[in-house]
Tab-separated table of C-alpha atoms and ligand atoms in Angstrom:
chain	number	residue	atom	x	y	z
F	1	MET	CA	54.152	-60.863	0.050
F	2	SER	CA	51.786	-63.493	0.946
F	3	VAL	CA	48.173	-62.741	0.480
F	4	SER	CA	47.467	-62.512	4.197
F	5	ALA	CA	50.383	-60.409	4.795
F	6	ALA	CA	49.219	-58.058	2.220
F	7	GLN	CA	45.577	-58.288	3.564
F	8	LYS	CA	47.086	-57.407	7.049
F	9	LYS	CA	48.818	-54.392	5.690
F	10	SER	CA	45.857	-52.891	3.899
F	11	ASP	CA	43.476	-53.803	7.040
F	12	PHE	CA	45.553	-52.196	9.367
F	13	PRO	CA	48.161	-49.602	7.922
F	14	HIS	CA	50.887	-49.061	10.034
F	15	LEU	CA	50.812	-46.037	12.341
F	16	TRP	CA	53.894	-44.767	10.756
F	17	ASP	CA	52.646	-44.785	7.237
F	18	TRP	CA	51.862	-41.203	6.557
F	19	GLU	CA	48.571	-41.018	4.443
F	20	VAL	CA	47.881	-38.325	1.823
F	21	PRO	CA	46.329	-35.372	3.379
F	22	ARG	CA	42.789	-34.677	2.357
F	23	ALA	CA	42.102	-31.566	4.773
F	24	ALA	CA	43.156	-27.995	4.582
F	25	TYR	CA	43.152	-25.437	7.219
F	26	VAL	CA	43.523	-21.571	6.266
F	27	HIS	CA	44.144	-19.076	8.888
F	28	ILE	CA	42.530	-15.739	8.411
F	29	PRO	CA	44.232	-13.456	11.094
F	30	PHE	CA	42.046	-10.585	11.293
F	31	CYS	CA	39.833	-9.225	13.691
F	32	ARG	CA	37.985	-6.056	14.707
F	33	ARG	CA	39.622	-6.004	18.167
F	34	ARG	CA	41.205	-8.688	20.376
F	35	CYS	CA	38.863	-10.469	22.789
F	36	PHE	CA	39.859	-10.439	26.324
F	37	TYR	CA	40.572	-14.212	26.445
F	38	CYS	CA	42.300	-14.619	23.088
F	39	ASP	CA	45.943	-15.487	22.525
F	40	PHE	CA	45.383	-16.463	18.713
F	41	PRO	CA	47.776	-15.001	16.082
F	42	ILE	CA	45.709	-12.309	14.759
F	43	SER	CA	46.024	-8.552	13.426
F	44	VAL	CA	43.649	-5.979	14.928
F	45	LEU	CA	41.826	-3.934	12.156
F	46	GLY	CA	39.387	-1.811	13.872
F	47	ASP	CA	35.793	-1.311	12.995
F	48	ARG	CA	35.774	-0.033	9.338
F	49	LEU	CA	38.263	-2.022	7.201
F	50	TRP	CA	37.349	-5.358	5.837
F	51	GLY	CA	37.796	-7.148	2.420
F	52	GLU	CA	39.518	-5.039	-0.437
F	53	SER	CA	39.217	-1.880	1.596
F	54	SER	CA	42.150	-3.250	3.849
F	55	GLY	CA	45.745	-3.280	2.355
F	56	SER	CA	46.556	-5.788	5.073
F	57	ILE	CA	43.936	-8.164	3.950
F	58	VAL	CA	44.763	-7.669	0.323
F	59	GLN	CA	48.481	-8.424	0.754
F	60	TYR	CA	47.559	-11.327	3.127
F	61	VAL	CA	45.330	-13.151	0.447
F	62	ASP	CA	48.182	-12.782	-2.048
F	63	TRP	CA	50.593	-14.371	0.401
F	64	LEU	CA	48.095	-17.208	1.078
F	65	CYS	CA	47.838	-17.795	-2.439
F	66	GLN	CA	51.411	-17.914	-2.992
F	67	GLU	CA	51.961	-20.353	-0.085
F	68	ILE	CA	49.209	-22.632	-1.428
F	69	GLY	CA	50.758	-22.566	-4.960
F	70	ALA	CA	54.242	-23.288	-3.520
F	71	THR	CA	53.128	-26.467	-1.632
F	72	PRO	CA	53.741	-29.677	-3.210
F	73	ASN	CA	50.410	-31.428	-4.181
F	74	SER	CA	51.467	-35.020	-4.128
F	75	VAL	CA	52.762	-37.034	-1.284
F	76	THR	CA	54.892	-40.016	-1.645
F	77	LEU	CA	53.841	-42.544	0.888
F	78	ASN	CA	56.113	-44.950	2.888
F	79	THR	CA	54.181	-47.604	1.061
F	80	GLY	CA	55.498	-46.446	-2.354
F	81	LEU	CA	52.185	-45.016	-3.194
F	82	SER	CA	52.013	-41.566	-4.743
F	83	SER	CA	48.955	-39.459	-5.104
F	84	GLY	CA	47.698	-36.001	-5.332
F	85	ALA	CA	44.437	-36.993	-3.660
F	86	SER	CA	41.602	-34.278	-3.664
F	87	LEU	CA	40.667	-32.200	-0.478
F	88	LYS	CA	37.642	-33.372	1.283
F	89	THR	CA	37.436	-30.418	3.841
F	90	ILE	CA	38.673	-27.082	4.028
F	91	PHE	CA	38.384	-24.981	7.050
F	92	PHE	CA	38.690	-20.975	7.060
F	93	GLY	CA	39.506	-20.262	10.645
F	94	GLY	CA	40.695	-17.203	12.556
F	95	GLY	CA	40.498	-14.794	13.423
F	96	THR	CA	37.417	-13.665	11.682
F	97	PRO	CA	37.228	-14.973	8.144
F	98	SER	CA	34.201	-12.961	7.578
F	99	LEU	CA	36.397	-9.897	7.352
F	100	LEU	CA	37.204	-11.250	3.786
F	101	SER	CA	35.128	-10.423	0.839
F	102	PRO	CA	33.489	-13.382	-0.995
F	103	ALA	CA	35.834	-12.587	-3.976
F	104	GLN	CA	38.823	-13.060	-1.566
F	105	VAL	CA	37.395	-16.378	-0.203
F	106	HIS	CA	36.576	-17.249	-3.930
F	107	ARG	CA	40.216	-16.504	-4.712
F	108	ILE	CA	41.734	-18.714	-2.066
F	109	LEU	CA	39.350	-21.628	-2.729
F	110	GLU	CA	40.441	-21.412	-6.377
F	111	ALA	CA	44.061	-21.458	-5.423
F	112	LEU	CA	43.332	-24.630	-3.389
F	113	ALA	CA	41.500	-26.241	-6.235
F	114	GLY	CA	44.128	-25.487	-8.588
F	115	GLN	CA	46.891	-26.980	-6.477
F	116	PHE	CA	45.253	-29.844	-4.949
F	117	ARG	CA	41.883	-30.566	-6.566
F	118	LEU	CA	38.776	-30.580	-4.641
F	119	ASP	CA	36.316	-33.577	-3.875
F	120	ASP	CA	32.965	-33.483	-5.678
F	121	ALA	CA	31.395	-32.459	-2.406
F	122	PRO	CA	33.879	-31.050	-0.167
F	123	GLU	CA	32.974	-29.586	3.427
F	124	VAL	CA	33.943	-26.168	3.216
F	125	SER	CA	33.544	-24.525	6.746
F	126	MET	CA	34.142	-20.830	7.698
F	127	GLU	CA	34.180	-19.175	11.101
F	128	MET	CA	32.236	-15.886	11.227
F	129	ASP	CA	31.521	-13.555	13.948
F	130	PRO	CA	28.054	-11.897	14.453
F	131	GLY	CA	28.120	-8.366	13.488
F	132	THR	CA	30.908	-8.615	10.889
F	133	PHE	CA	28.779	-9.582	7.728
F	134	THR	CA	25.507	-9.002	5.790
F	135	LEU	CA	23.157	-11.344	4.104
F	136	SER	CA	24.694	-10.554	0.556
F	137	GLN	CA	28.060	-11.543	2.038
F	138	VAL	CA	26.945	-14.926	3.211
F	139	GLN	CA	25.212	-15.439	-0.178
F	140	GLY	CA	28.616	-14.447	-1.912
F	141	TYR	CA	30.282	-17.048	0.425
F	142	LEU	CA	28.000	-19.705	-0.549
F	143	GLN	CA	28.574	-18.938	-4.213
F	144	ALA	CA	32.224	-19.146	-3.733
F	145	GLY	CA	31.863	-22.702	-2.210
F	146	VAL	CA	31.492	-22.180	1.548
F	147	ASN	CA	28.840	-24.769	2.866
F	148	ARG	CA	29.305	-24.866	6.632
F	149	ILE	CA	29.262	-21.969	8.962
F	150	SER	CA	30.427	-21.746	12.499
F	151	LEU	CA	29.234	-18.662	14.436
F	152	GLY	CA	31.125	-17.164	17.281
F	153	SER	CA	28.071	-16.734	19.459
F	154	GLN	CA	29.894	-17.385	22.854
F	155	ALA	CA	27.136	-16.164	25.182
F	156	PHE	CA	23.415	-14.801	25.071
F	157	GLN	CA	23.951	-12.148	27.781
F	158	ASP	CA	25.049	-8.748	26.596
F	159	ASP	CA	26.841	-8.034	29.977
F	160	LEU	CA	28.731	-11.152	29.588
F	161	LEU	CA	29.703	-10.476	25.919
F	162	GLN	CA	30.839	-6.985	26.791
F	163	GLN	CA	33.050	-8.250	29.766
F	164	CYS	CA	34.697	-10.489	27.397
F	165	GLY	CA	35.631	-7.667	24.940
F	166	ARG	CA	33.357	-9.275	22.143
F	167	THR	CA	32.483	-6.822	19.389
F	168	HIS	CA	28.816	-8.167	19.149
F	169	GLN	CA	25.645	-8.113	21.030
F	170	VAL	CA	22.897	-10.745	21.479
F	171	LYS	CA	20.784	-9.123	18.851
F	172	ASP	CA	23.570	-9.650	16.311
F	173	ILE	CA	23.635	-13.335	16.990
F	174	TYR	CA	19.938	-13.623	15.952
F	175	GLU	CA	20.423	-11.452	12.853
F	176	ALA	CA	23.464	-13.464	11.903
F	177	VAL	CA	21.601	-16.570	12.221
F	178	ASP	CA	18.579	-15.319	10.229
F	179	TRP	CA	20.971	-14.163	7.361
F	180	VAL	CA	22.826	-17.527	7.449
F	181	ARG	CA	19.534	-19.354	7.138
F	182	GLN	CA	18.195	-17.053	4.552
F	183	ALA	CA	21.173	-17.513	2.438
F	184	GLY	CA	20.351	-21.219	2.458
F	185	VAL	CA	23.158	-22.659	4.811
F	186	GLN	CA	22.159	-26.035	5.974
F	187	ASN	CA	25.059	-26.777	8.244
F	188	LEU	CA	25.407	-24.240	10.945
F	189	SER	CA	27.366	-24.344	14.134
F	190	LEU	CA	27.302	-22.016	17.144
F	191	ASP	CA	30.044	-21.675	19.509
F	192	LEU	CA	29.475	-21.192	23.325
F	193	ILE	CA	32.021	-20.620	26.109
F	194	SER	CA	31.424	-21.605	29.657
F	195	GLY	CA	33.406	-20.496	32.841
F	196	LEU	CA	33.408	-16.728	31.810
F	197	PRO	CA	33.962	-14.236	34.705
F	198	SER	CA	30.969	-13.852	36.859
F	199	GLN	CA	28.950	-16.337	34.612
F	200	THR	CA	26.411	-18.051	36.798
F	201	LEU	CA	24.941	-21.512	36.161
F	202	ALA	CA	21.721	-20.127	35.213
F	203	GLN	CA	23.230	-17.886	32.613
F	204	TRP	CA	25.087	-20.944	31.086
F	205	THR	CA	21.909	-22.930	30.989
F	206	GLU	CA	20.042	-19.918	29.554
F	207	SER	CA	22.868	-19.741	26.638
F	208	LEU	CA	22.558	-23.303	25.987
F	209	GLN	CA	18.891	-23.126	25.701
F	210	CYS	CA	18.970	-20.041	23.509
F	211	ALA	CA	21.367	-21.784	21.199
F	212	ILE	CA	19.289	-24.874	20.954
F	213	ALA	CA	16.163	-22.688	20.126
F	214	LEU	CA	18.066	-21.456	17.057
F	215	GLU	CA	18.277	-25.185	15.950
F	216	PRO	CA	21.886	-25.229	14.721
F	217	GLU	CA	23.079	-28.663	13.270
F	218	HIS	CA	26.089	-28.437	15.451
F	219	LEU	CA	27.281	-26.793	18.778
F	220	SER	CA	30.718	-26.377	20.232
F	221	ALA	CA	30.783	-25.776	24.141
F	222	TYR	CA	34.244	-24.575	25.149
F	223	ASP	CA	35.443	-24.260	28.804
F	224	LEU	CA	37.359	-20.765	29.044
F	225	VAL	CA	41.026	-21.213	29.198
F	226	VAL	CA	42.923	-18.298	30.870
F	227	GLU	CA	45.816	-17.722	28.866
F	228	PRO	CA	49.095	-15.753	30.015
F	229	GLY	CA	49.567	-12.558	28.348
F	230	THR	CA	45.650	-12.090	27.685
F	231	VAL	CA	43.780	-9.327	29.363
F	232	PHE	CA	42.052	-12.112	31.412
F	233	GLY	CA	45.291	-13.652	32.248
F	234	LYS	CA	46.565	-10.316	33.710
F	235	ARG	CA	43.273	-9.784	35.466
F	236	TYR	CA	42.281	-13.142	36.816
F	237	GLU	CA	43.568	-16.319	38.508
F	238	PRO	CA	42.014	-19.503	37.384
F	239	GLY	CA	39.846	-21.015	40.103
F	240	GLU	CA	39.422	-17.508	41.923
F	241	PHE	CA	36.394	-15.228	41.857
F	242	PRO	CA	35.031	-13.819	39.468
F	243	LEU	CA	36.177	-17.042	37.504
F	244	PRO	CA	34.237	-20.086	38.608
F	245	THR	CA	35.519	-22.667	41.038
F	246	ASP	CA	36.639	-26.080	39.690
F	247	ASP	CA	33.228	-27.504	41.007
F	248	LEU	CA	31.141	-24.774	39.119
F	249	ALA	CA	33.204	-25.275	36.010
F	250	ALA	CA	32.709	-29.056	36.320
F	251	GLN	CA	28.750	-28.408	37.049
F	252	MET	CA	28.654	-26.393	33.844
F	253	TYR	CA	30.355	-29.029	31.745
F	254	ARG	CA	27.899	-31.682	33.133
F	255	THR	CA	24.947	-29.359	32.318
F	256	ALA	CA	25.979	-28.722	28.857
F	257	SER	CA	26.134	-32.571	28.249
F	258	GLU	CA	22.665	-33.149	29.793
F	259	VAL	CA	21.013	-30.365	28.140
F	260	LEU	CA	22.367	-30.763	24.729
F	261	ARG	CA	21.899	-34.567	24.622
F	262	ALA	CA	18.355	-34.183	25.872
F	263	ALA	CA	17.720	-31.755	22.791
F	264	GLY	CA	18.992	-34.629	20.206
F	265	TYR	CA	22.720	-33.560	19.896
F	266	ALA	CA	25.146	-36.396	20.124
F	267	HIS	CA	28.147	-35.513	22.308
F	268	TYR	CA	30.667	-36.669	19.736
F	269	GLU	CA	33.858	-35.051	21.112
F	270	ILE	CA	34.851	-33.628	24.322
F	271	SER	CA	33.501	-30.044	23.406
F	272	ASN	CA	31.371	-30.777	20.455
F	273	TYR	CA	27.760	-31.706	19.889
F	274	ALA	CA	26.101	-32.638	16.490
F	275	LYS	CA	22.663	-33.742	15.324
F	276	ALA	CA	23.000	-36.795	13.191
F	277	GLY	CA	25.043	-36.654	10.081
F	278	TYR	CA	26.564	-33.336	11.134
F	279	PRO	CA	29.927	-33.797	13.116
F	280	CYS	CA	32.561	-31.519	11.735
F	281	ALA	CA	34.409	-33.749	9.084
F	282	HIS	CA	37.469	-31.412	9.092
F	283	ASN	CA	38.030	-31.447	12.833
F	284	GLN	CA	37.568	-35.311	12.752
F	285	THR	CA	40.847	-35.307	10.887
F	286	TYR	CA	42.609	-33.705	13.679
F	287	TRP	CA	40.892	-36.020	16.246
F	288	ARG	CA	42.063	-39.114	14.286
F	289	ASN	CA	45.585	-37.764	14.253
F	290	GLY	CA	45.268	-37.575	10.328
F	291	SER	CA	47.432	-35.575	7.900
F	292	TYR	CA	46.488	-32.088	6.824
F	293	TYR	CA	47.660	-28.988	5.319
F	294	GLY	CA	47.985	-25.604	7.152
F	295	PHE	CA	48.184	-22.351	5.393
F	296	GLY	CA	48.781	-18.825	6.976
F	297	MET	CA	50.316	-16.960	9.773
F	298	GLY	CA	50.408	-19.117	12.897
F	299	ALA	CA	48.858	-22.366	11.014
F	300	THR	CA	49.926	-25.674	11.776
F	301	SER	CA	50.379	-28.428	9.039
F	302	TYR	CA	50.995	-32.281	9.646
F	303	LEU	CA	52.472	-33.847	6.613
F	304	GLN	CA	54.488	-37.043	6.414
F	305	GLY	CA	54.848	-36.928	10.206
F	306	GLN	CA	56.217	-33.321	10.065
F	307	ARG	CA	54.223	-31.017	12.441
F	308	PHE	CA	54.980	-27.705	11.403
F	309	SER	CA	53.884	-24.378	12.858
F	310	ARG	CA	54.320	-21.102	10.796
F	311	PRO	CA	55.338	-18.003	12.584
F	312	ARG	CA	52.711	-16.172	14.610
F	313	SER	CA	53.415	-12.536	13.723
F	314	ARG	CA	52.677	-10.909	10.304
F	315	VAL	CA	56.426	-9.744	9.770
F	316	ASP	CA	57.798	-13.222	10.751
F	317	TYR	CA	55.293	-14.996	8.366
F	318	ALA	CA	56.159	-12.818	5.443
F	319	GLN	CA	59.864	-13.469	5.945
F	320	TRP	CA	59.272	-17.254	6.375
F	321	LEU	CA	57.188	-17.345	3.184
F	322	THR	CA	60.059	-15.709	1.155
F	323	THR	CA	62.332	-18.522	2.334
F	324	TYR	CA	59.501	-21.147	1.642
F	325	LEU	CA	59.060	-19.772	-1.906
F	326	GLN	CA	62.678	-20.026	-2.613
F	327	GLN	CA	62.697	-23.570	-1.343
F	328	GLU	CA	59.759	-24.634	-3.455
F	329	GLY	CA	57.736	-25.562	-0.437
F	330	ARG	CA	60.141	-27.779	1.365
F	331	VAL	CA	60.074	-27.414	5.222
F	332	ASP	CA	62.733	-29.188	7.232
F	333	CYS	CA	61.550	-30.223	10.818
F	334	PRO	CA	61.783	-33.397	12.683
F	335	VAL	CA	59.292	-36.167	11.929
F	336	THR	CA	57.138	-37.126	14.889
F	337	SER	CA	58.534	-40.134	16.821
F	338	PRO	CA	56.678	-43.309	16.729
F	339	SER	CA	55.905	-43.156	20.629
F	340	ASP	CA	54.894	-39.540	20.324
F	341	ARG	CA	52.602	-40.431	17.483
F	342	LEU	CA	51.127	-43.220	19.284
F	343	PHE	CA	50.439	-41.218	22.294
F	344	GLU	CA	48.831	-38.438	20.107
F	345	THR	CA	46.672	-40.944	18.514
F	346	LEU	CA	45.584	-42.033	21.928
F	347	MET	CA	45.256	-38.683	23.299
F	348	LEU	CA	43.176	-37.342	20.402
F	349	GLY	CA	41.098	-40.370	19.835
F	350	LEU	CA	39.880	-40.423	23.485
F	351	ARG	CA	38.644	-36.957	23.036
F	352	CYS	CA	35.778	-38.576	20.824
F	353	ALA	CA	32.925	-40.481	21.978
F	354	GLU	CA	33.993	-43.330	19.591
F	355	GLY	CA	37.228	-43.825	21.504
F	356	VAL	CA	40.180	-45.882	20.213
F	357	ASN	CA	40.480	-49.666	19.436
F	358	LEU	CA	43.292	-50.871	21.284
F	359	LYS	CA	43.438	-54.066	19.327
F	360	THR	CA	43.826	-52.255	15.946
F	361	LEU	CA	46.170	-49.762	17.445
F	362	SER	CA	48.282	-52.654	18.860
F	363	GLN	CA	48.576	-54.134	15.255
F	364	GLN	CA	49.356	-50.594	13.875
F	365	SER	CA	52.016	-49.750	16.508
F	366	ASP	CA	53.550	-53.244	17.266
F	367	ARG	CA	52.860	-52.773	21.053
F	368	PRO	CA	50.596	-54.954	23.093
F	369	LEU	CA	48.541	-52.072	24.109
F	370	LEU	CA	45.428	-54.022	25.702
F	371	ASP	CA	47.530	-56.003	27.783
F	372	LEU	CA	49.631	-53.031	29.030
F	373	PHE	CA	46.569	-50.809	29.691
F	374	THR	CA	43.993	-53.270	31.159
F	375	ASP	CA	45.538	-53.424	34.689
F	376	VAL	CA	46.517	-49.666	34.527
F	377	LEU	CA	43.049	-48.428	33.713
F	378	GLU	CA	41.225	-50.625	36.265
F	379	PRO	CA	41.081	-47.893	38.974
F	380	ASP	CA	39.605	-45.230	36.408
F	381	ARG	CA	37.141	-48.147	35.310
F	382	ILE	CA	36.131	-48.562	38.797
F	383	LYS	CA	35.458	-44.705	39.151
F	384	GLY	CA	33.363	-45.007	35.737
F	385	TRP	CA	35.657	-42.772	33.866
F	386	VAL	CA	36.558	-45.198	31.295
F	387	GLU	CA	35.109	-48.260	29.431
F	388	LEU	CA	36.936	-51.119	27.819
F	389	THR	CA	34.803	-53.334	25.645
F	390	THR	CA	35.227	-56.753	24.863
F	391	GLU	CA	36.181	-55.767	21.236
F	392	GLY	CA	38.880	-53.905	22.549
F	393	THR	CA	37.471	-50.290	22.328
F	394	LEU	CA	38.638	-47.947	25.070
F	395	ARG	CA	36.493	-44.844	25.616
F	396	LEU	CA	35.931	-42.160	28.185
F	397	THR	CA	32.532	-42.018	29.718
F	398	ASP	CA	30.366	-39.066	29.325
F	399	PRO	CA	30.484	-36.569	31.241
F	400	ASP	CA	32.792	-37.846	33.940
F	401	GLY	CA	35.373	-39.488	31.750
F	402	PHE	CA	35.628	-36.561	29.460
F	403	LEU	CA	36.015	-34.225	32.481
F	404	PHE	CA	38.856	-36.296	34.107
F	405	SER	CA	40.579	-37.044	30.811
F	406	ASN	CA	43.671	-35.514	31.844
F	407	SER	CA	44.080	-38.023	34.743
F	408	VAL	CA	43.406	-40.890	32.421
F	409	LEU	CA	46.004	-39.864	29.917
F	410	VAL	CA	48.595	-39.368	32.472
F	411	SER	CA	48.285	-43.019	33.339
F	412	LEU	CA	48.610	-43.900	29.849
F	413	TRP	CA	51.539	-41.710	29.165
F	414	GLU	CA	53.376	-43.077	32.214
F	415	THR	CA	52.831	-46.554	30.985
F	416	LEU	CA	54.069	-45.728	27.476
F	417	SER	CA	57.191	-43.901	28.704
F	418	GLY	CA	57.952	-46.764	30.749
F	419	LEU	CA	58.465	-48.822	27.536
F	420	GLU	CA	61.205	-46.564	26.163
J	501	LIG	S1	37.130	-12.984	17.502
J	501	LIG	FE1	38.051	-14.943	17.858
J	501	LIG	S2	40.180	-14.703	17.003
J	501	LIG	FE2	39.258	-12.771	17.057
J	501	LIG	S3	39.934	-11.848	19.091
J	501	LIG	FE3	38.058	-12.606	19.368
J	501	LIG	S4	38.516	-14.764	19.988
J	501	LIG	FE4	40.255	-13.950	19.108
């Protein structure tokens, strides 16, 4: 191989060369009860059980550690490289991970460290719900290695929280933030939801301002999605009262962007805002369409082009795990096709303010994307939804491009489909 060819390969690894995963998602599927908008794979525990007092949690932690221990720790790349690279990010999502005891979190982290090794300073995030933990619990999680906490606050009005079936009240959010800070957490994220039934623009603005006043390093502002099969899905029709009209939902989105940016948060992804230096590194792996491990009920992993989702029910997950252990961690499922991987990379990359560089992506995918997309995107550029720089970076504008991202993506998808 000539020097220039070797250099080209290292500068622009081919889009189909699967990198070594450096991120791990761990699903903790327990909640006190099910929120009215939630269709996540969870088991409802009620108000009393948590940690070692729950046989279900004890058994699940065993299963998780077995799954982690059976997962191959080195990945042979298409380039011929082989590596058991250490994990840079770990994310305990749920569910309500704060229903685990610190000892259980410690045990899972030990299993991950034993199998994959951890970076010197990994980002270890944990989702927690107000009202489900104490100060000493947070201190225990930190001792176990957690260093980033994402708090499911959702709204700062008790009536809205109650109408969503949340188990916490506004006072619990303040208490939770107080404990998280007392314990020494320096990387705190708050989640908020817009578009709730009967939520007004004034209430949404108030929630944003209350969240800002708590000075989190990171904020996620999600728009409610009404999923079929949920309580909300049975009660309400999207776009009809008491859910907001499309216009009101768009106004809420614009308000979040305006208010949070004015408060010093960078709008770095469609639904995510961060102070300088505090974007969520784990989620950035997803948005860059990188590889990652997934563990637990309903969790998805993306390894060597195989995107694999585990069963979403406890019984089915337990059965699947038995087979997985017998097969020593092998999973057979189709590898993502080149055109799907390309579209996913575009779709996920455009969620981020930094956008995607079409020149680089053209070299990685062997497709002349800049030429293909320039004319197609012209109407969206005139509407002010996209920007295409002279360096070839394509990005959605904030807020209108983010708001109409689906329309932009349809144009890109149709263009790519026409190549097949
Ligand atoms: S706390 Fe989260 S995971 Fe649990 S039911 Fe509510 S929305 Fe779903």
